[in-house]
Coordinates of C-alpha atoms in Angstrom, one line a residue:
Chain Q
N1361 CA 121.6 78.2 -61.9
A1362 CA 119.8 77.8 -58.5
G1363 CA 117.0 79.8 -58.8
V1364 CA 115.5 80.5 -55.3
T1365 CA 117.2 78.5 -52.5
Q1366 CA 116.0 78.8 -48.6
T1367 CA 117.3 77.4 -45.6
P1368 CA 116.7 75.4 -43.6
K1369 CA 114.6 72.9 -45.2
F1370 CA 112.8 71.6 -41.6
Q1371 CA 113.2 73.3 -38.0
V1372 CA 111.2 72.6 -34.7
L1373 CA 111.3 75.3 -32.1
K1374 CA 110.0 75.6 -28.4
T1375 CA 107.7 78.5 -27.9
G1376 CA 109.7 81.8 -27.0
Q1377 CA 112.6 81.1 -29.4
S1378 CA 113.9 83.1 -32.0
M1379 CA 115.5 82.1 -35.6
T1380 CA 116.1 83.4 -38.8
L1381 CA 114.8 81.9 -42.5
Q1382 CA 117.3 82.5 -45.2
C1383 CA 116.5 82.7 -49.0
A1384 CA 118.4 83.6 -51.8
Q1385 CA 117.6 83.9 -55.3
D1386 CA 120.4 83.9 -58.7
M1387 CA 118.1 85.3 -61.4
N1388 CA 118.8 88.9 -60.6
H1389 CA 115.5 89.8 -60.0
N1390 CA 114.3 93.1 -57.7
S1391 CA 111.4 91.8 -56.0
M1392 CA 111.3 89.3 -53.3
Y1393 CA 108.5 87.7 -50.9
W1394 CA 107.7 85.9 -47.9
Y1395 CA 104.6 83.7 -47.6
R1396 CA 103.2 81.0 -45.2
Q1397 CA 101.2 78.7 -46.1
D1398 CA 98.5 76.9 -44.0
P1399 CA 96.3 73.9 -44.9
G1400 CA 92.9 75.1 -46.5
M1401 CA 94.1 78.6 -46.7
G1402 CA 96.1 79.1 -49.6
L1403 CA 99.3 81.1 -49.7
R1404 CA 99.6 84.8 -47.3
L1405 CA 101.8 87.5 -47.9
I1406 CA 103.8 88.0 -44.6
Y1407 CA 106.4 91.0 -46.1
Y1408 CA 107.6 91.7 -49.6
S1409 CA 110.6 93.7 -50.8
A1410 CA 109.9 95.5 -54.3
S1411 CA 113.6 96.3 -54.9
E1412 CA 117.1 96.4 -52.8
G1413 CA 116.3 98.7 -49.7
T1414 CA 112.5 98.8 -49.2
T1415 CA 110.6 96.4 -47.3
D1416 CA 106.5 96.5 -46.8
K1417 CA 104.4 94.7 -44.8
G1418 CA 101.7 92.0 -46.5
E1419 CA 98.2 90.3 -45.4
V1420 CA 99.9 88.8 -42.1
P1421 CA 102.9 91.0 -40.9
N1422 CA 102.7 90.4 -37.3
G1423 CA 105.2 88.3 -35.2
Y1424 CA 107.9 88.7 -37.9
N1425 CA 110.6 90.8 -39.5
V1426 CA 112.4 91.0 -42.5
S1427 CA 116.0 92.4 -43.7
R1428 CA 116.4 92.7 -47.6
L1429 CA 120.4 92.1 -47.1
N1430 CA 121.4 92.7 -50.7
K1431 CA 119.9 92.2 -54.0
R1432 CA 120.2 88.2 -53.7
E1433 CA 119.4 88.2 -50.3
F1434 CA 116.0 88.5 -48.2
S1435 CA 115.7 86.7 -44.8
L1436 CA 112.6 86.3 -42.5
R1437 CA 112.9 86.6 -38.9
L1438 CA 110.8 85.1 -35.9
E1439 CA 111.8 87.2 -32.5
S1440 CA 109.9 85.3 -30.2
A1441 CA 108.1 81.9 -32.0
A1442 CA 104.2 81.2 -31.1
P1443 CA 102.6 77.7 -32.1
S1444 CA 100.3 79.9 -34.2
Q1445 CA 103.6 80.3 -36.7
T1446 CA 103.8 76.6 -37.3
S1447 CA 103.4 76.5 -41.1
V1448 CA 105.3 76.0 -44.6
Y1449 CA 107.3 79.2 -45.1
F1450 CA 107.9 79.8 -49.2
C1451 CA 110.1 82.8 -50.2
A1452 CA 109.7 83.9 -53.6
S1453 CA 111.0 86.2 -56.5
S1454 CA 109.9 88.5 -59.4
A1455 CA 111.4 90.8 -62.2
R1456 CA 109.9 93.5 -60.5
H1457 CA 107.0 94.0 -58.3
G1458 CA 104.3 96.1 -60.0
L1459 CA 105.1 95.5 -63.5
A1460 CA 101.8 96.5 -65.5
G1461 CA 100.1 93.4 -66.7
G1462 CA 101.6 91.3 -63.8
V1463 CA 104.7 89.3 -63.7
E1464 CA 105.9 85.8 -62.6
Q1465 CA 106.9 84.9 -59.0
F1466 CA 108.9 82.0 -58.8
F1467 CA 109.2 79.9 -55.6
G1468 CA 112.0 78.1 -53.5
P1469 CA 111.4 74.7 -52.4
G1470 CA 109.9 75.6 -48.7
T1471 CA 111.0 75.5 -44.7
R1472 CA 108.5 73.5 -42.7
L1473 CA 108.5 75.3 -39.2
T1474 CA 107.2 73.8 -36.2
V1475 CA 106.9 75.7 -33.0
L1476 CA 105.9 73.2 -29.9
Chain M
G681 CA 90.8 94.3 -50.0
E682 CA 90.7 91.3 -52.6
N683 CA 89.3 88.3 -51.7
V684 CA 89.5 85.2 -53.7
E685 CA 87.1 81.8 -53.4
Q686 CA 88.0 78.7 -54.9
H687 CA 86.3 75.9 -55.7
P688 CA 85.9 72.6 -55.3
S689 CA 88.8 72.0 -52.6
T690 CA 89.2 68.6 -54.0
L691 CA 88.5 67.3 -57.3
S692 CA 89.1 63.4 -58.7
V693 CA 88.7 62.9 -62.7
Q694 CA 89.6 59.8 -64.8
E695 CA 92.5 59.7 -66.5
G696 CA 92.1 61.3 -70.3
D697 CA 89.3 63.6 -68.7
S698 CA 88.7 67.5 -68.6
A699 CA 89.5 69.2 -65.5
V700 CA 87.5 72.5 -64.6
I701 CA 88.5 74.8 -61.6
K702 CA 87.0 77.7 -60.9
C703 CA 87.7 81.1 -58.9
T704 CA 85.6 83.9 -57.8
Y705 CA 87.1 87.5 -56.8
S706 CA 85.6 90.4 -55.2
D707 CA 87.2 93.7 -56.4
S708 CA 86.5 94.6 -59.6
A709 CA 89.8 96.9 -59.9
S710 CA 91.9 93.5 -60.2
N711 CA 93.7 93.0 -63.3
Y712 CA 96.1 90.1 -63.5
F713 CA 95.2 86.4 -62.6
P714 CA 98.0 83.8 -62.4
W715 CA 97.4 80.0 -62.0
Y716 CA 100.1 78.1 -60.1
K717 CA 100.7 74.5 -59.6
Q718 CA 102.5 73.0 -56.6
E719 CA 103.8 69.1 -56.6
L720 CA 104.3 67.7 -53.1
G721 CA 107.1 68.5 -51.2
K722 CA 107.6 71.7 -53.9
G723 CA 107.2 75.7 -54.4
P724 CA 104.2 76.3 -56.5
Q725 CA 104.7 77.0 -60.0
L726 CA 103.0 79.7 -62.7
I727 CA 101.3 77.6 -65.5
I728 CA 99.4 80.0 -67.2
D729 CA 98.0 83.9 -66.4
I730 CA 95.6 86.2 -67.8
R731 CA 95.1 89.8 -67.7
S732 CA 91.9 92.0 -67.8
N733 CA 91.8 92.9 -71.2
V734 CA 91.8 89.2 -72.5
G735 CA 88.6 86.5 -72.2
E736 CA 90.4 83.7 -72.5
K737 CA 94.2 81.7 -73.3
K738 CA 95.4 78.6 -73.8
D739 CA 98.5 76.6 -73.8
Q740 CA 98.5 73.3 -75.1
R741 CA 96.1 71.1 -73.0
I742 CA 95.4 74.2 -70.4
A743 CA 93.0 77.0 -71.0
V744 CA 92.1 79.8 -68.5
T745 CA 89.0 81.8 -68.7
L746 CA 87.7 85.2 -67.5
N747 CA 84.1 86.7 -67.0
K748 CA 85.1 90.3 -65.6
T749 CA 81.5 91.1 -65.3
A750 CA 80.5 88.3 -62.9
K751 CA 84.2 88.6 -61.5
H752 CA 85.0 85.0 -61.9
F753 CA 87.6 83.1 -64.1
S754 CA 88.6 79.3 -64.2
L755 CA 91.4 76.9 -65.2
H756 CA 90.8 74.2 -67.9
I757 CA 92.6 70.6 -68.1
T758 CA 91.7 68.7 -71.3
E759 CA 93.2 65.3 -71.4
T760 CA 94.5 65.0 -68.3
Q761 CA 97.5 62.7 -67.2
P762 CA 98.8 61.2 -64.1
E763 CA 101.4 64.6 -64.1
D764 CA 98.6 66.7 -63.5
S765 CA 98.0 65.4 -60.3
A766 CA 99.1 68.2 -58.1
V767 CA 97.6 71.4 -55.8
Y768 CA 96.3 74.2 -58.4
F769 CA 96.0 77.5 -57.0
C770 CA 94.2 80.9 -58.5
A771 CA 95.4 84.2 -57.2
A772 CA 94.4 87.8 -58.4
R773 CA 96.3 91.0 -58.4
E774 CA 95.1 94.1 -56.2
D775 CA 95.3 97.2 -57.9
S776 CA 96.3 99.1 -54.9
N777 CA 99.4 97.5 -54.1
Y778 CA 100.2 94.7 -56.4
Q779 CA 100.0 92.1 -54.1
L780 CA 98.5 88.5 -55.1
I781 CA 95.8 87.3 -52.9
W782 CA 95.5 83.4 -53.5
G783 CA 92.6 81.0 -53.4
A784 CA 92.7 78.1 -50.7
G785 CA 93.9 75.6 -53.2
T786 CA 92.0 72.6 -55.2
K787 CA 93.8 69.3 -54.9
L788 CA 93.3 67.6 -58.1
I789 CA 93.6 63.8 -58.6
I790 CA 93.7 62.0 -61.8
K791 CA 92.6 58.4 -61.5
P792 CA 94.0 55.8 -63.8

Protein backbone atom coordinates (compact mmCIF):
# COMPACT_ATOMS: atom_id res chain seq x y z
CA ASN A 1 0.00 0.00 0.00
CA ALA A 2 1.98 3.00 -1.30
CA GLY A 3 -0.56 5.70 -0.35
CA VAL A 4 -0.11 8.80 -2.53
CA THR A 5 2.74 8.81 -5.03
CA GLN A 6 4.02 11.72 -7.11
CA THR A 7 6.39 11.98 -10.04
CA PRO A 8 8.83 13.50 -10.63
CA LYS A 9 10.48 14.36 -7.28
CA PHE A 10 12.49 17.22 -8.75
CA GLN A 11 12.22 19.23 -11.98
CA VAL A 12 13.94 22.26 -13.47
CA LEU A 13 12.21 24.09 -16.32
CA LYS A 14 12.98 27.11 -18.41
CA THR A 15 10.42 29.91 -18.67
CA GLY A 16 7.78 28.99 -21.26
CA GLN A 17 8.31 25.24 -21.09
CA SER A 18 5.43 22.93 -20.24
CA MET A 19 5.23 19.88 -18.02
CA THR A 20 2.80 17.57 -16.27
CA LEU A 21 3.04 16.48 -12.65
CA GLN A 22 1.62 13.04 -12.01
CA CYS A 23 -0.20 11.83 -8.90
CA ALA A 24 -1.73 8.48 -8.03
CA GLN A 25 -3.39 7.04 -4.91
CA ASP A 26 -4.18 3.44 -4.02
CA MET A 27 -6.56 4.06 -1.10
CA ASN A 28 -9.74 4.06 -3.23
CA HIS A 29 -10.34 7.70 -2.28
CA ASN A 30 -12.96 9.72 -4.11
CA SER A 31 -11.34 13.14 -3.75
CA MET A 32 -7.93 14.44 -4.82
CA TYR A 33 -6.15 17.79 -4.47
CA TRP A 34 -3.19 19.77 -5.78
CA TYR A 35 -1.47 22.27 -3.48
CA ARG A 36 1.56 24.48 -3.77
CA GLN A 37 3.76 25.28 -0.79
CA ASP A 38 5.84 28.45 -0.67
CA PRO A 39 8.03 29.64 2.21
CA GLY A 40 6.06 31.57 4.82
CA MET A 41 2.73 30.99 3.05
CA GLY A 42 1.62 27.55 4.07
CA LEU A 43 -0.29 25.43 1.57
CA ARG A 44 -2.53 26.92 -1.10
CA LEU A 45 -5.05 24.89 -3.03
CA ILE A 46 -4.66 25.01 -6.82
CA TYR A 47 -7.37 22.63 -8.01
CA TYR A 48 -9.32 19.76 -6.55
CA SER A 49 -11.46 16.89 -7.76
CA ALA A 50 -14.28 16.04 -5.37
CA SER A 51 -15.06 12.87 -7.32
CA GLU A 52 -14.06 11.13 -10.55
CA GLY A 53 -15.22 13.23 -13.49
CA THR A 54 -15.29 16.57 -11.68
CA THR A 55 -12.67 19.27 -11.11
CA ASP A 56 -12.92 22.67 -9.42
CA LYS A 57 -10.69 25.68 -8.95
CA GLY A 58 -9.06 26.33 -5.64
CA GLU A 59 -7.43 29.46 -4.29
CA VAL A 60 -4.66 29.88 -6.95
CA PRO A 61 -5.68 28.17 -10.24
CA ASN A 62 -4.20 30.63 -12.77
CA GLY A 63 -1.50 29.12 -14.97
CA TYR A 64 -2.50 25.52 -14.24
CA ASN A 65 -4.78 22.85 -15.64
CA VAL A 66 -5.77 19.49 -14.19
CA SER A 67 -7.08 16.16 -15.40
CA ARG A 68 -8.78 13.52 -13.28
CA LEU A 69 -7.77 10.60 -15.49
CA ASN A 70 -9.59 7.97 -13.41
CA LYS A 71 -10.33 7.38 -9.73
CA ARG A 72 -6.65 6.75 -8.96
CA GLU A 73 -4.89 9.46 -10.95
CA PHE A 74 -4.97 13.27 -10.92
CA SER A 75 -2.45 15.24 -12.99
CA LEU A 76 -1.41 18.89 -12.89
CA ARG A 77 -0.20 20.63 -16.05
CA LEU A 78 1.78 23.82 -16.44
CA GLU A 79 1.30 24.96 -20.05
CA SER A 80 3.86 27.79 -20.04
CA ALA A 81 5.94 27.80 -16.89
CA ALA A 82 6.85 31.09 -15.20
CA PRO A 83 9.38 31.81 -12.42
CA SER A 84 6.45 32.59 -10.09
CA GLN A 85 5.51 28.90 -10.32
CA THR A 86 8.72 27.86 -8.61
CA SER A 87 7.41 25.97 -5.61
CA VAL A 88 6.93 22.60 -3.96
CA TYR A 89 3.80 20.89 -5.25
CA PHE A 90 1.85 18.41 -3.16
CA CYS A 91 -0.89 16.06 -4.22
CA ALA A 92 -3.35 14.81 -1.59
CA SER A 93 -6.37 12.56 -1.43
CA SER A 94 -9.28 12.07 0.95
CA ALA A 95 -12.11 9.61 1.26
CA ARG A 96 -14.74 12.18 0.33
CA HIS A 97 -14.64 15.96 -0.07
CA GLY A 98 -17.35 17.78 1.79
CA LEU A 99 -17.93 15.03 4.30
CA ALA A 100 -19.81 16.51 7.24
CA GLY A 101 -17.40 17.06 10.10
CA GLY A 102 -14.26 17.04 7.98
CA VAL A 103 -12.02 14.26 6.74
CA GLU A 104 -8.28 13.56 6.74
CA GLN A 105 -6.21 14.39 3.69
CA PHE A 106 -3.28 12.12 2.85
CA PHE A 107 -0.33 13.78 1.16
CA GLY A 108 2.29 12.60 -1.30
CA PRO A 109 6.00 13.36 -0.84
CA GLY A 110 5.94 16.43 -3.11
CA THR A 111 7.58 17.66 -6.32
CA ARG A 112 10.16 20.42 -6.06
CA LEU A 113 9.88 22.57 -9.20
CA THR A 114 12.26 25.34 -10.22
CA VAL A 115 11.48 27.60 -13.17
CA LEU A 116 14.45 29.57 -14.49
CA GLY B 1 -13.37 34.06 2.38
CA GLU B 2 -11.59 32.43 5.27
CA ASN B 3 -8.22 33.67 6.49
CA VAL B 4 -6.03 31.79 8.99
CA GLU B 5 -3.16 33.34 10.91
CA GLN B 6 -0.64 31.20 12.80
CA HIS B 7 1.85 32.19 15.52
CA PRO B 8 4.70 31.96 16.20
CA SER B 9 6.55 31.24 12.96
CA THR B 10 9.39 29.60 14.92
CA LEU B 11 9.27 28.09 18.41
CA SER B 12 12.26 26.72 20.27
CA VAL B 13 11.68 24.77 23.49
CA GLN B 14 13.79 22.62 25.79
CA GLU B 15 13.22 18.89 25.55
CA GLY B 16 10.63 17.89 28.12
CA ASP B 17 8.94 21.29 28.19
CA SER B 18 5.56 22.13 26.63
CA ALA B 19 4.94 23.87 23.32
CA VAL B 20 1.88 25.89 22.31
CA ILE B 21 1.03 27.06 18.79
CA LYS B 22 -1.90 29.38 18.17
CA CYS B 23 -4.13 30.05 15.18
CA THR B 24 -6.93 32.51 14.55
CA TYR B 25 -9.56 32.31 11.82
CA SER B 26 -11.90 34.89 10.35
CA ASP B 27 -15.01 33.01 9.17
CA SER B 28 -17.37 32.15 12.04
CA ALA B 29 -19.03 29.52 9.79
CA SER B 30 -15.85 27.38 9.65
CA ASN B 31 -16.48 24.11 11.48
CA TYR B 32 -13.44 21.85 11.14
CA PHE B 33 -9.91 22.58 12.35
CA PRO B 34 -7.10 20.06 11.68
CA TRP B 35 -3.44 20.21 12.65
CA TYR B 36 -0.79 18.69 10.38
CA LYS B 37 2.86 17.88 11.04
CA GLN B 38 5.40 18.08 8.24
CA GLU B 39 8.80 16.46 8.64
CA LEU B 40 11.70 17.49 6.44
CA GLY B 41 11.30 16.29 2.85
CA LYS B 42 7.84 14.81 3.42
CA GLY B 43 4.23 15.77 2.92
CA PRO B 44 2.08 16.98 5.84
CA GLN B 45 0.43 14.36 8.04
CA LEU B 46 -2.67 14.81 10.20
CA ILE B 47 -1.91 14.62 13.93
CA ILE B 48 -5.16 15.83 15.48
CA ASP B 49 -8.35 17.63 14.51
CA ILE B 50 -11.32 19.24 16.22
CA ARG B 51 -14.85 20.05 15.16
CA SER B 52 -16.78 23.16 16.11
CA ASN B 53 -19.09 21.35 18.52
CA VAL B 54 -16.15 20.36 20.76
CA GLY B 55 -14.00 22.63 22.95
CA GLU B 56 -11.01 20.35 23.56
CA LYS B 57 -9.57 17.09 22.29
CA LYS B 58 -6.58 15.10 23.56
CA ASP B 59 -4.46 12.32 22.11
CA GLN B 60 -1.64 11.27 24.44
CA ARG B 61 0.83 14.21 24.55
CA ILE B 62 -1.08 16.30 22.04
CA ALA B 63 -4.18 18.40 22.66
CA VAL B 64 -6.15 20.97 20.71
CA THR B 65 -8.45 23.63 22.18
CA LEU B 66 -11.04 25.67 20.33
CA ASN B 67 -12.60 28.99 21.36
CA LYS B 68 -15.41 29.69 18.88
CA THR B 69 -16.31 33.03 20.40
CA ALA B 70 -12.79 34.38 19.98
CA LYS B 71 -12.26 32.40 16.75
CA HIS B 72 -8.98 30.86 17.75
CA PHE B 73 -7.63 27.37 18.31
CA SER B 74 -4.37 26.10 19.74
CA LEU B 75 -2.13 23.03 19.62
CA HIS B 76 -0.53 21.93 22.87
CA ILE B 77 2.35 19.43 22.98
CA THR B 78 3.49 18.29 26.43
CA GLU B 79 6.75 16.55 27.41
CA THR B 80 8.33 17.43 24.07
CA GLN B 81 10.75 14.96 22.50
CA PRO B 82 13.34 15.31 19.70
CA GLU B 83 10.99 13.62 17.22
CA ASP B 84 8.50 16.46 17.74
CA SER B 85 10.85 18.75 15.77
CA ALA B 86 8.98 19.57 12.56
CA VAL B 87 6.81 22.23 10.90
CA TYR B 88 3.23 22.32 12.18
CA PHE B 89 0.31 23.69 10.18
CA CYS B 90 -3.16 24.60 11.32
CA ALA B 91 -6.10 24.84 8.92
CA ALA B 92 -9.76 25.81 8.93
CA ARG B 93 -12.40 24.41 6.61
CA GLU B 94 -14.59 26.86 4.77
CA ASP B 95 -18.26 26.05 5.15
CA SER B 96 -19.18 27.17 1.61
CA ASN B 97 -16.93 24.86 -0.42
CA TYR B 98 -15.25 22.63 2.20
CA GLN B 99 -11.77 23.81 1.16
CA LEU B 100 -9.06 23.88 3.79
CA ILE B 101 -7.42 27.27 4.34
CA TRP B 102 -3.98 26.84 5.88
CA GLY B 103 -1.89 28.82 8.31
CA ALA B 104 1.68 29.75 7.33
CA GLY B 105 3.26 27.12 9.58
CA THR B 106 5.34 26.99 12.77
CA LYS B 107 8.80 25.50 12.85
CA LEU B 108 9.16 23.73 16.20
CA ILE B 109 12.71 23.13 17.40
CA ILE B 110 13.32 20.85 20.39
CA LYS B 111 16.62 21.63 22.11
CA PRO B 112 18.38 18.69 23.81
